[in-house]
């Protein structure tokens, strides 16, 4: 009998460059040997130089996508990225209510690196109240962690108190990625509610579009294969570093991950 790959559900926005968003997630999931399915939350208009506009999908249409997929396929893990609107945040929360045992990786996408909001201002509060408590792991970078905890930027550059704040807000585990902090090393920090783990890697002189999406999607994929969280995180980091090294300047702006 043919062995079936685990199925990972990516919920997120469309990125026409395919570097980030659901297109990037499906590539990450496939590269790691799982089968990716997706539910679209928003259509963005962007190229490697930046984002110009977006139109969010109606929450009813998002719910219909999620219901159709879950009714047909045996989903192993869920990854959510860009959600766009408050109504879409709530639609994802209701979906997770109906599937409470599904491991859920929440990448709290607030804005594009190149500028442009990817989550409405009034949706951030809903994401904190409704999705953080359902997250197996939430994966903010440092600026996102500062915004989610309400700490002023520059007030506290240390990731550990931010991770503890986000765990107190309900996330089972918190991974704060270190790429946005200065220094010769990138230090990711994972707090699993009991222990603080640190994963230092040398900083590559390479930046690319969609690295946050790629890391979170890879973690969701390794969790779908049954890895424990710390092992999933290490495998996801290694996969991302290999892709960063192989990233390509295909457009006029940010490099794209293969
Ligand atoms: N577009 C979409 C649809 C995304 O989900 C994301 C990130 O998650 C981005 C753009 C931003 O990518 P980056 O900030 O890495 O350029």
PDB file of C-alpha atoms and ligand atoms in Angstrom:
ATOM      1  CA  UNK A   1       0.000   0.000   0.000  1.00  0.00           C
ATOM      2  CA  UNK A   2       1.189   3.505  -0.778  1.00  0.00           C
ATOM      3  CA  UNK A   3       2.181   5.362   2.384  1.00  0.00           C
ATOM      4  CA  UNK A   4       0.258   8.574   2.836  1.00  0.00           C
ATOM      5  CA  UNK A   5       2.034  11.799   3.751  1.00  0.00           C
ATOM      6  CA  UNK A   6       0.629  13.752   6.689  1.00  0.00           C
ATOM      7  CA  UNK A   7      -1.559  16.693   5.683  1.00  0.00           C
ATOM      8  CA  UNK A   8      -0.711  20.221   6.862  1.00  0.00           C
ATOM      9  CA  UNK A   9      -3.310  22.972   6.541  1.00  0.00           C
ATOM     10  CA  UNK A  10      -1.881  26.447   5.818  1.00  0.00           C
ATOM     11  CA  UNK A  11      -4.289  29.315   6.502  1.00  0.00           C
ATOM     12  CA  UNK A  12      -3.024  32.607   5.130  1.00  0.00           C
ATOM     13  CA  UNK A  13      -2.794  35.224   2.441  1.00  0.00           C
ATOM     14  CA  UNK A  14      -1.823  34.947  -1.195  1.00  0.00           C
ATOM     15  CA  UNK A  15       1.600  36.343  -2.058  1.00  0.00           C
ATOM     16  CA  UNK A  16       1.943  36.635  -5.850  1.00  0.00           C
ATOM     17  CA  UNK A  17       5.743  36.293  -5.630  1.00  0.00           C
ATOM     18  CA  UNK A  18       5.176  32.899  -3.982  1.00  0.00           C
ATOM     19  CA  UNK A  19       7.982  33.737  -1.565  1.00  0.00           C
ATOM     20  CA  UNK A  20       5.701  34.133   1.448  1.00  0.00           C
ATOM     21  CA  UNK A  21       2.019  33.495   2.158  1.00  0.00           C
ATOM     22  CA  UNK A  22       0.241  30.253   1.342  1.00  0.00           C
ATOM     23  CA  UNK A  23       2.247  29.745  -1.837  1.00  0.00           C
ATOM     24  CA  UNK A  24       5.469  29.782   0.174  1.00  0.00           C
ATOM     25  CA  UNK A  25       3.920  27.566   2.865  1.00  0.00           C
ATOM     26  CA  UNK A  26       2.855  24.911   0.355  1.00  0.00           C
ATOM     27  CA  UNK A  27       6.395  24.796  -1.015  1.00  0.00           C
ATOM     28  CA  UNK A  28       7.903  24.474   2.474  1.00  0.00           C
ATOM     29  CA  UNK A  29       5.446  21.742   3.439  1.00  0.00           C
ATOM     30  CA  UNK A  30       6.093  19.826   0.209  1.00  0.00           C
ATOM     31  CA  UNK A  31       9.876  20.100   0.512  1.00  0.00           C
ATOM     32  CA  UNK A  32       9.681  18.470   3.938  1.00  0.00           C
ATOM     33  CA  UNK A  33       7.639  15.576   2.609  1.00  0.00           C
ATOM     34  CA  UNK A  34       4.119  16.375   3.810  1.00  0.00           C
ATOM     35  CA  UNK A  35       1.075  17.327   1.730  1.00  0.00           C
ATOM     36  CA  UNK A  36      -0.020  20.940   2.085  1.00  0.00           C
ATOM     37  CA  UNK A  37      -3.588  22.188   1.680  1.00  0.00           C
ATOM     38  CA  UNK A  38      -4.603  25.797   2.124  1.00  0.00           C
ATOM     39  CA  UNK A  39      -7.416  28.187   2.988  1.00  0.00           C
ATOM     40  CA  UNK A  40      -7.029  31.710   1.649  1.00  0.00           C
ATOM     41  CA  UNK A  41      -7.664  34.712   3.908  1.00  0.00           C
ATOM     42  CA  UNK A  42      -6.638  37.570   1.650  1.00  0.00           C
ATOM     43  CA  UNK A  43      -5.290  38.466  -1.764  1.00  0.00           C
ATOM     44  CA  UNK A  44      -2.270  40.763  -1.546  1.00  0.00           C
ATOM     45  CA  UNK A  45      -0.667  42.710  -4.377  1.00  0.00           C
ATOM     46  CA  UNK A  46       3.077  42.691  -3.879  1.00  0.00           C
ATOM     47  CA  UNK A  47       6.357  42.092  -5.624  1.00  0.00           C
ATOM     48  CA  UNK A  48       9.835  41.619  -4.223  1.00  0.00           C
ATOM     49  CA  UNK A  49      10.048  45.397  -3.616  1.00  0.00           C
ATOM     50  CA  UNK A  50       6.927  45.789  -1.518  1.00  0.00           C
ATOM     51  CA  UNK A  51       3.214  45.477  -0.965  1.00  0.00           C
ATOM     52  CA  UNK A  52       0.755  47.909  -2.529  1.00  0.00           C
ATOM     53  CA  UNK A  53      -2.701  46.688  -1.562  1.00  0.00           C
ATOM     54  CA  UNK A  54      -4.745  43.743  -0.338  1.00  0.00           C
ATOM     55  CA  UNK A  55      -8.329  42.581  -0.242  1.00  0.00           C
ATOM     56  CA  UNK A  56      -9.397  40.216   2.503  1.00  0.00           C
ATOM     57  CA  UNK A  57     -11.620  37.262   1.775  1.00  0.00           C
ATOM     58  CA  UNK A  58     -15.046  37.379   3.457  1.00  0.00           C
ATOM     59  CA  UNK A  59     -15.046  35.379   6.703  1.00  0.00           C
ATOM     60  CA  UNK A  60     -17.905  33.198   5.421  1.00  0.00           C
ATOM     61  CA  UNK A  61     -15.767  32.193   2.449  1.00  0.00           C
ATOM     62  CA  UNK A  62     -12.815  31.394   4.726  1.00  0.00           C
ATOM     63  CA  UNK A  63     -15.078  29.278   6.951  1.00  0.00           C
ATOM     64  CA  UNK A  64     -16.434  27.465   3.901  1.00  0.00           C
ATOM     65  CA  UNK A  65     -12.889  26.598   2.763  1.00  0.00           C
ATOM     66  CA  UNK A  66     -11.963  25.318   6.223  1.00  0.00           C
ATOM     67  CA  UNK A  67     -15.161  23.290   6.561  1.00  0.00           C
ATOM     68  CA  UNK A  68     -14.744  21.707   3.134  1.00  0.00           C
ATOM     69  CA  UNK A  69     -11.140  20.686   3.815  1.00  0.00           C
ATOM     70  CA  UNK A  70     -11.763  19.347   7.320  1.00  0.00           C
ATOM     71  CA  UNK A  71     -14.793  17.399   6.137  1.00  0.00           C
ATOM     72  CA  UNK A  72     -12.817  15.611   3.469  1.00  0.00           C
ATOM     73  CA  UNK A  73      -9.197  15.262   4.588  1.00  0.00           C
ATOM     74  CA  UNK A  74      -7.486  14.076   7.724  1.00  0.00           C
ATOM     75  CA  UNK A  75      -5.533  17.180   8.716  1.00  0.00           C
ATOM     76  CA  UNK A  76      -2.534  16.545  10.991  1.00  0.00           C
ATOM     77  CA  UNK A  77      -1.542  20.109  11.900  1.00  0.00           C
ATOM     78  CA  UNK A  78      -2.634  23.677  11.168  1.00  0.00           C
ATOM     79  CA  UNK A  79      -0.463  26.713  10.495  1.00  0.00           C
ATOM     80  CA  UNK A  80      -1.951  30.219  10.338  1.00  0.00           C
ATOM     81  CA  UNK A  81      -0.115  33.241   8.953  1.00  0.00           C
ATOM     82  CA  UNK A  82      -1.664  36.413   7.579  1.00  0.00           C
ATOM     83  CA  UNK A  83      -5.350  36.668   8.554  1.00  0.00           C
ATOM     84  CA  UNK A  84      -6.159  40.242   7.478  1.00  0.00           C
ATOM     85  CA  UNK A  85      -9.410  41.030   9.248  1.00  0.00           C
ATOM     86  CA  UNK A  86     -10.923  40.603  12.674  1.00  0.00           C
ATOM     87  CA  UNK A  87     -13.706  38.501  11.162  1.00  0.00           C
ATOM     88  CA  UNK A  88     -11.109  36.127   9.701  1.00  0.00           C
ATOM     89  CA  UNK A  89      -9.346  35.829  13.082  1.00  0.00           C
ATOM     90  CA  UNK A  90     -12.698  34.880  14.597  1.00  0.00           C
ATOM     91  CA  UNK A  91     -13.437  32.401  11.784  1.00  0.00           C
ATOM     92  CA  UNK A  92     -10.145  30.607  12.509  1.00  0.00           C
ATOM     93  CA  UNK A  93     -10.905  30.577  16.248  1.00  0.00           C
ATOM     94  CA  UNK A  94     -14.358  28.993  15.606  1.00  0.00           C
ATOM     95  CA  UNK A  95     -12.720  26.392  13.319  1.00  0.00           C
ATOM     96  CA  UNK A  96     -10.219  25.502  16.051  1.00  0.00           C
ATOM     97  CA  UNK A  97     -13.113  25.284  18.553  1.00  0.00           C
ATOM     98  CA  UNK A  98     -14.552  22.550  16.346  1.00  0.00           C
ATOM     99  CA  UNK A  99     -11.163  20.765  16.161  1.00  0.00           C
ATOM    100  CA  UNK A 100      -9.622  21.337  19.590  1.00  0.00           C
ATOM    101  CA  UNK A 101      -7.014  18.587  19.356  1.00  0.00           C
ATOM    102  CA  UNK A 102      -5.367  19.846  16.168  1.00  0.00           C
ATOM    103  CA  UNK A 103      -1.839  21.151  16.837  1.00  0.00           C
ATOM    104  CA  UNK A 104      -1.876  24.821  15.832  1.00  0.00           C
ATOM    105  CA  UNK A 105       1.177  26.890  14.840  1.00  0.00           C
ATOM    106  CA  UNK A 106       0.343  30.596  14.922  1.00  0.00           C
ATOM    107  CA  UNK A 107       2.629  32.953  12.993  1.00  0.00           C
ATOM    108  CA  UNK A 108       1.258  36.339  14.100  1.00  0.00           C
ATOM    109  CA  UNK A 109       1.759  38.228  10.839  1.00  0.00           C
ATOM    110  CA  UNK A 110       1.104  41.891  11.530  1.00  0.00           C
ATOM    111  CA  UNK A 111       2.966  43.728   8.755  1.00  0.00           C
ATOM    112  CA  UNK A 112       5.191  42.998   5.769  1.00  0.00           C
ATOM    113  CA  UNK A 113       8.906  43.612   6.268  1.00  0.00           C
ATOM    114  CA  UNK A 114       8.801  45.885   3.230  1.00  0.00           C
ATOM    115  CA  UNK A 115       5.912  47.856   4.791  1.00  0.00           C
ATOM    116  CA  UNK A 116       2.147  47.537   4.626  1.00  0.00           C
ATOM    117  CA  UNK A 117      -0.211  46.217   7.315  1.00  0.00           C
ATOM    118  CA  UNK A 118      -1.313  42.599   6.942  1.00  0.00           C
ATOM    119  CA  UNK A 119      -3.663  42.602   9.946  1.00  0.00           C
ATOM    120  CA  UNK A 120      -6.246  45.317  10.693  1.00  0.00           C
ATOM    121  CA  UNK A 121      -5.588  47.246  13.915  1.00  0.00           C
ATOM    122  CA  UNK A 122      -8.788  45.986  15.577  1.00  0.00           C
ATOM    123  CA  UNK A 123      -7.901  42.413  14.650  1.00  0.00           C
ATOM    124  CA  UNK A 124      -4.737  42.326  16.774  1.00  0.00           C
ATOM    125  CA  UNK A 125      -6.760  42.349  20.000  1.00  0.00           C
ATOM    126  CA  UNK A 126      -8.889  39.488  18.664  1.00  0.00           C
ATOM    127  CA  UNK A 127      -5.780  37.532  17.707  1.00  0.00           C
ATOM    128  CA  UNK A 128      -4.445  37.935  21.258  1.00  0.00           C
ATOM    129  CA  UNK A 129      -7.749  37.011  22.915  1.00  0.00           C
ATOM    130  CA  UNK A 130      -8.927  34.284  20.548  1.00  0.00           C
ATOM    131  CA  UNK A 131      -5.899  32.654  18.936  1.00  0.00           C
ATOM    132  CA  UNK A 132      -3.025  32.893  21.428  1.00  0.00           C
ATOM    133  CA  UNK A 133      -4.858  30.610  23.900  1.00  0.00           C
ATOM    134  CA  UNK A 134      -5.348  28.033  21.129  1.00  0.00           C
ATOM    135  CA  UNK A 135      -1.730  28.069  19.914  1.00  0.00           C
ATOM    136  CA  UNK A 136       0.481  25.014  20.383  1.00  0.00           C
ATOM    137  CA  UNK A 137       3.237  27.474  19.573  1.00  0.00           C
ATOM    138  CA  UNK A 138       3.196  31.134  18.531  1.00  0.00           C
ATOM    139  CA  UNK A 139       6.183  32.329  16.463  1.00  0.00           C
ATOM    140  CA  UNK A 140       6.582  36.137  16.560  1.00  0.00           C
ATOM    141  CA  UNK A 141       9.758  37.948  15.634  1.00  0.00           C
ATOM    142  CA  UNK A 142      10.908  40.514  18.166  1.00  0.00           C
ATOM    143  CA  UNK A 143       8.960  43.517  16.759  1.00  0.00           C
ATOM    144  CA  UNK A 144       5.795  41.393  16.626  1.00  0.00           C
ATOM    145  CA  UNK A 145       6.357  40.175  20.194  1.00  0.00           C
ATOM    146  CA  UNK A 146       6.706  43.793  21.370  1.00  0.00           C
ATOM    147  CA  UNK A 147       3.453  44.746  19.623  1.00  0.00           C
ATOM    148  CA  UNK A 148       1.566  41.744  20.983  1.00  0.00           C
ATOM    149  CA  UNK A 149       2.705  42.309  24.560  1.00  0.00           C
ATOM    150  CA  UNK A 150       2.162  46.066  24.386  1.00  0.00           C
ATOM    151  CA  UNK A 151       5.670  46.764  25.627  1.00  0.00           C
ATOM    152  CA  UNK A 152       7.181  49.878  24.078  1.00  0.00           C
ATOM    153  CA  UNK A 153       9.848  49.138  21.458  1.00  0.00           C
ATOM    154  CA  UNK A 154      13.268  49.627  22.939  1.00  0.00           C
ATOM    155  CA  UNK A 155      11.895  49.284  26.463  1.00  0.00           C
ATOM    156  CA  UNK A 156      12.793  45.651  26.657  1.00  0.00           C
ATOM    157  CA  UNK A 157      14.933  44.105  23.959  1.00  0.00           C
ATOM    158  CA  UNK A 158      15.297  40.823  25.815  1.00  0.00           C
ATOM    159  CA  UNK A 159      13.116  38.112  24.383  1.00  0.00           C
ATOM    160  CA  UNK A 160      12.591  36.051  27.525  1.00  0.00           C
ATOM    161  CA  UNK A 161      10.155  38.370  29.366  1.00  0.00           C
ATOM    162  CA  UNK A 162       8.196  38.779  26.132  1.00  0.00           C
ATOM    163  CA  UNK A 163       7.961  35.004  25.748  1.00  0.00           C
ATOM    164  CA  UNK A 164       6.770  34.675  29.335  1.00  0.00           C
ATOM    165  CA  UNK A 165       4.142  37.397  28.735  1.00  0.00           C
ATOM    166  CA  UNK A 166       2.803  35.606  25.653  1.00  0.00           C
ATOM    167  CA  UNK A 167       2.682  32.286  27.513  1.00  0.00           C
ATOM    168  CA  UNK A 168       0.773  34.030  30.305  1.00  0.00           C
ATOM    169  CA  UNK A 169      -1.649  35.257  27.626  1.00  0.00           C
ATOM    170  CA  UNK A 170      -2.408  31.615  26.860  1.00  0.00           C
ATOM    171  CA  UNK A 171       0.017  30.246  24.255  1.00  0.00           C
ATOM    172  CA  UNK A 172       1.231  26.752  25.171  1.00  0.00           C
ATOM    173  CA  UNK A 173       4.690  27.605  23.821  1.00  0.00           C
ATOM    174  CA  UNK A 174       6.302  30.762  22.464  1.00  0.00           C
ATOM    175  CA  UNK A 175       9.105  30.945  19.897  1.00  0.00           C
ATOM    176  CA  UNK A 176      10.620  34.399  19.448  1.00  0.00           C
ATOM    177  CA  UNK A 177      12.809  34.462  16.384  1.00  0.00           C
ATOM    178  CA  UNK A 178      16.023  36.404  16.726  1.00  0.00           C
ATOM    179  CA  UNK A 179      16.640  37.595  13.177  1.00  0.00           C
ATOM    180  CA  UNK A 180      15.565  41.164  13.956  1.00  0.00           C
ATOM    181  CA  UNK A 181      17.975  41.600  16.884  1.00  0.00           C
ATOM    182  CA  UNK A 182      21.469  42.965  16.366  1.00  0.00           C
ATOM    183  CA  UNK A 183      24.521  40.751  16.817  1.00  0.00           C
ATOM    184  CA  UNK A 184      26.677  38.261  14.990  1.00  0.00           C
ATOM    185  CA  UNK A 185      24.448  35.379  15.970  1.00  0.00           C
ATOM    186  CA  UNK A 186      20.746  34.809  15.500  1.00  0.00           C
ATOM    187  CA  UNK A 187      19.358  33.455  18.753  1.00  0.00           C
ATOM    188  CA  UNK A 188      15.857  32.004  18.637  1.00  0.00           C
ATOM    189  CA  UNK A 189      14.235  31.568  22.043  1.00  0.00           C
ATOM    190  CA  UNK A 190      11.565  28.985  22.825  1.00  0.00           C
ATOM    191  CA  UNK A 191       9.630  28.997  26.087  1.00  0.00           C
ATOM    192  CA  UNK A 192       7.459  25.919  26.520  1.00  0.00           C
ATOM    193  CA  UNK A 193       5.808  27.034  29.739  1.00  0.00           C
ATOM    194  CA  UNK A 194       8.488  25.380  31.861  1.00  0.00           C
ATOM    195  CA  UNK A 195      11.885  25.729  30.224  1.00  0.00           C
ATOM    196  CA  UNK A 196      13.604  28.424  28.169  1.00  0.00           C
ATOM    197  CA  UNK A 197      15.541  26.955  25.247  1.00  0.00           C
ATOM    198  CA  UNK A 198      17.938  28.977  23.097  1.00  0.00           C
ATOM    199  CA  UNK A 199      19.074  28.027  19.599  1.00  0.00           C
ATOM    200  CA  UNK A 200      21.992  30.165  18.359  1.00  0.00           C
ATOM    201  CA  UNK A 201      22.977  30.045  14.695  1.00  0.00           C
ATOM    202  CA  UNK A 202      25.550  32.180  12.858  1.00  0.00           C
ATOM    203  CA  UNK A 203      23.982  35.202  11.184  1.00  0.00           C
ATOM    204  CA  UNK A 204      24.039  34.856   7.414  1.00  0.00           C
ATOM    205  CA  UNK A 205      24.635  38.046   5.417  1.00  0.00           C
ATOM    206  CA  UNK A 206      21.445  37.232   3.540  1.00  0.00           C
ATOM    207  CA  UNK A 207      17.884  38.472   3.999  1.00  0.00           C
ATOM    208  CA  UNK A 208      14.982  37.021   2.074  1.00  0.00           C
ATOM    209  CA  UNK A 209      11.246  37.431   1.745  1.00  0.00           C
ATOM    210  CA  UNK A 210       9.003  35.106   3.730  1.00  0.00           C
ATOM    211  CA  UNK A 211      11.482  33.647   6.203  1.00  0.00           C
ATOM    212  CA  UNK A 212       8.978  33.871   9.083  1.00  0.00           C
ATOM    213  CA  UNK A 213       6.358  32.012   7.046  1.00  0.00           C
ATOM    214  CA  UNK A 214       8.902  29.367   6.081  1.00  0.00           C
ATOM    215  CA  UNK A 215      10.013  28.686   9.647  1.00  0.00           C
ATOM    216  CA  UNK A 216       6.462  28.383  11.005  1.00  0.00           C
ATOM    217  CA  UNK A 217       5.318  26.173   8.116  1.00  0.00           C
ATOM    218  CA  UNK A 218       8.329  23.896   8.604  1.00  0.00           C
ATOM    219  CA  UNK A 219       7.551  23.566  12.331  1.00  0.00           C
ATOM    220  CA  UNK A 220       3.927  22.655  11.524  1.00  0.00           C
ATOM    221  CA  UNK A 221       5.199  20.065   9.045  1.00  0.00           C
ATOM    222  CA  UNK A 222       7.627  18.422  11.443  1.00  0.00           C
ATOM    223  CA  UNK A 223       4.903  18.369  14.118  1.00  0.00           C
ATOM    224  CA  UNK A 224       2.711  16.575  11.550  1.00  0.00           C
ATOM    225  CA  UNK A 225       5.398  13.885  11.338  1.00  0.00           C
ATOM    226  CA  UNK A 226       5.236  13.501  15.130  1.00  0.00           C
ATOM    227  CA  UNK A 227       8.317  15.450  16.225  1.00  0.00           C
ATOM    228  CA  UNK A 228       8.330  17.016  19.682  1.00  0.00           C
ATOM    229  CA  UNK A 229       8.329  20.809  19.531  1.00  0.00           C
ATOM    230  CA  UNK A 230      12.032  21.370  20.252  1.00  0.00           C
ATOM    231  CA  UNK A 231      13.039  18.836  17.576  1.00  0.00           C
ATOM    232  CA  UNK A 232      10.559  20.353  15.103  1.00  0.00           C
ATOM    233  CA  UNK A 233      12.022  23.802  15.738  1.00  0.00           C
ATOM    234  CA  UNK A 234      15.643  22.650  15.228  1.00  0.00           C
ATOM    235  CA  UNK A 235      14.736  20.856  11.994  1.00  0.00           C
ATOM    236  CA  UNK A 236      12.799  23.897  10.765  1.00  0.00           C
ATOM    237  CA  UNK A 237      15.751  26.227  11.498  1.00  0.00           C
ATOM    238  CA  UNK A 238      18.164  23.951   9.647  1.00  0.00           C
ATOM    239  CA  UNK A 239      15.818  23.777   6.649  1.00  0.00           C
ATOM    240  CA  UNK A 240      15.416  27.570   6.601  1.00  0.00           C
ATOM    241  CA  UNK A 241      19.189  28.169   6.799  1.00  0.00           C
ATOM    242  CA  UNK A 242      19.783  25.841   3.831  1.00  0.00           C
ATOM    243  CA  UNK A 243      17.110  27.697   1.847  1.00  0.00           C
ATOM    244  CA  UNK A 244      18.498  31.112   2.818  1.00  0.00           C
ATOM    245  CA  UNK A 245      21.914  30.045   1.499  1.00  0.00           C
ATOM    246  CA  UNK A 246      20.257  29.022  -1.768  1.00  0.00           C
ATOM    247  CA  UNK A 247      17.963  32.079  -1.995  1.00  0.00           C
ATOM    248  CA  UNK A 248      17.813  33.906  -5.304  1.00  0.00           C
ATOM    249  CA  UNK A 249      17.666  37.577  -6.411  1.00  0.00           C
ATOM    250  CA  UNK A 250      14.920  36.887  -8.958  1.00  0.00           C
ATOM    251  CA  UNK A 251      13.309  40.339  -8.761  1.00  0.00           C
ATOM    252  CA  UNK A 252      14.516  43.864  -8.059  1.00  0.00           C
ATOM    253  CA  UNK A 253      13.994  43.667  -4.293  1.00  0.00           C
ATOM    254  CA  UNK A 254      14.119  40.960  -1.631  1.00  0.00           C
ATOM    255  CA  UNK A 255      15.621  37.585  -2.441  1.00  0.00           C
ATOM    256  CA  UNK A 256      13.256  34.630  -2.742  1.00  0.00           C
ATOM    257  CA  UNK A 257      13.637  31.285  -1.031  1.00  0.00           C
ATOM    258  CA  UNK A 258      13.887  28.258  -3.356  1.00  0.00           C
TER     259      UNK A 258
HETATM  260  N1  LIG B   1       2.674  38.484   2.368  1.00  0.00           N
HETATM  261  C1  LIG B   1       2.029  37.510   2.992  1.00  0.00           C
HETATM  262  C2  LIG B   1       0.768  36.973   2.410  1.00  0.00           C
HETATM  263  C3  LIG B   1       2.571  37.004   4.189  1.00  0.00           C
HETATM  264  O1  LIG B   1       1.940  36.031   4.847  1.00  0.00           O
HETATM  265  C4  LIG B   1       3.781  37.555   4.710  1.00  0.00           C
HETATM  266  C5  LIG B   1       4.416  37.087   5.922  1.00  0.00           C
HETATM  267  O2  LIG B   1       4.026  36.303   6.639  1.00  0.00           O
HETATM  268  C6  LIG B   1       4.391  38.580   4.027  1.00  0.00           C
HETATM  269  C7  LIG B   1       3.808  39.010   2.850  1.00  0.00           C
HETATM  270  C8  LIG B   1       5.627  39.250   4.523  1.00  0.00           C
HETATM  271  O3  LIG B   1       6.766  38.597   4.242  1.00  0.00           O
HETATM  272  P1  LIG B   1       8.147  39.311   4.619  1.00  0.00           P
HETATM  273  O4  LIG B   1       7.866  40.204   5.771  1.00  0.00           O
HETATM  274  O5  LIG B   1       9.051  38.204   4.988  1.00  0.00           O
HETATM  275  O6  LIG B   1       8.613  40.025   3.415  1.00  0.00           O
END
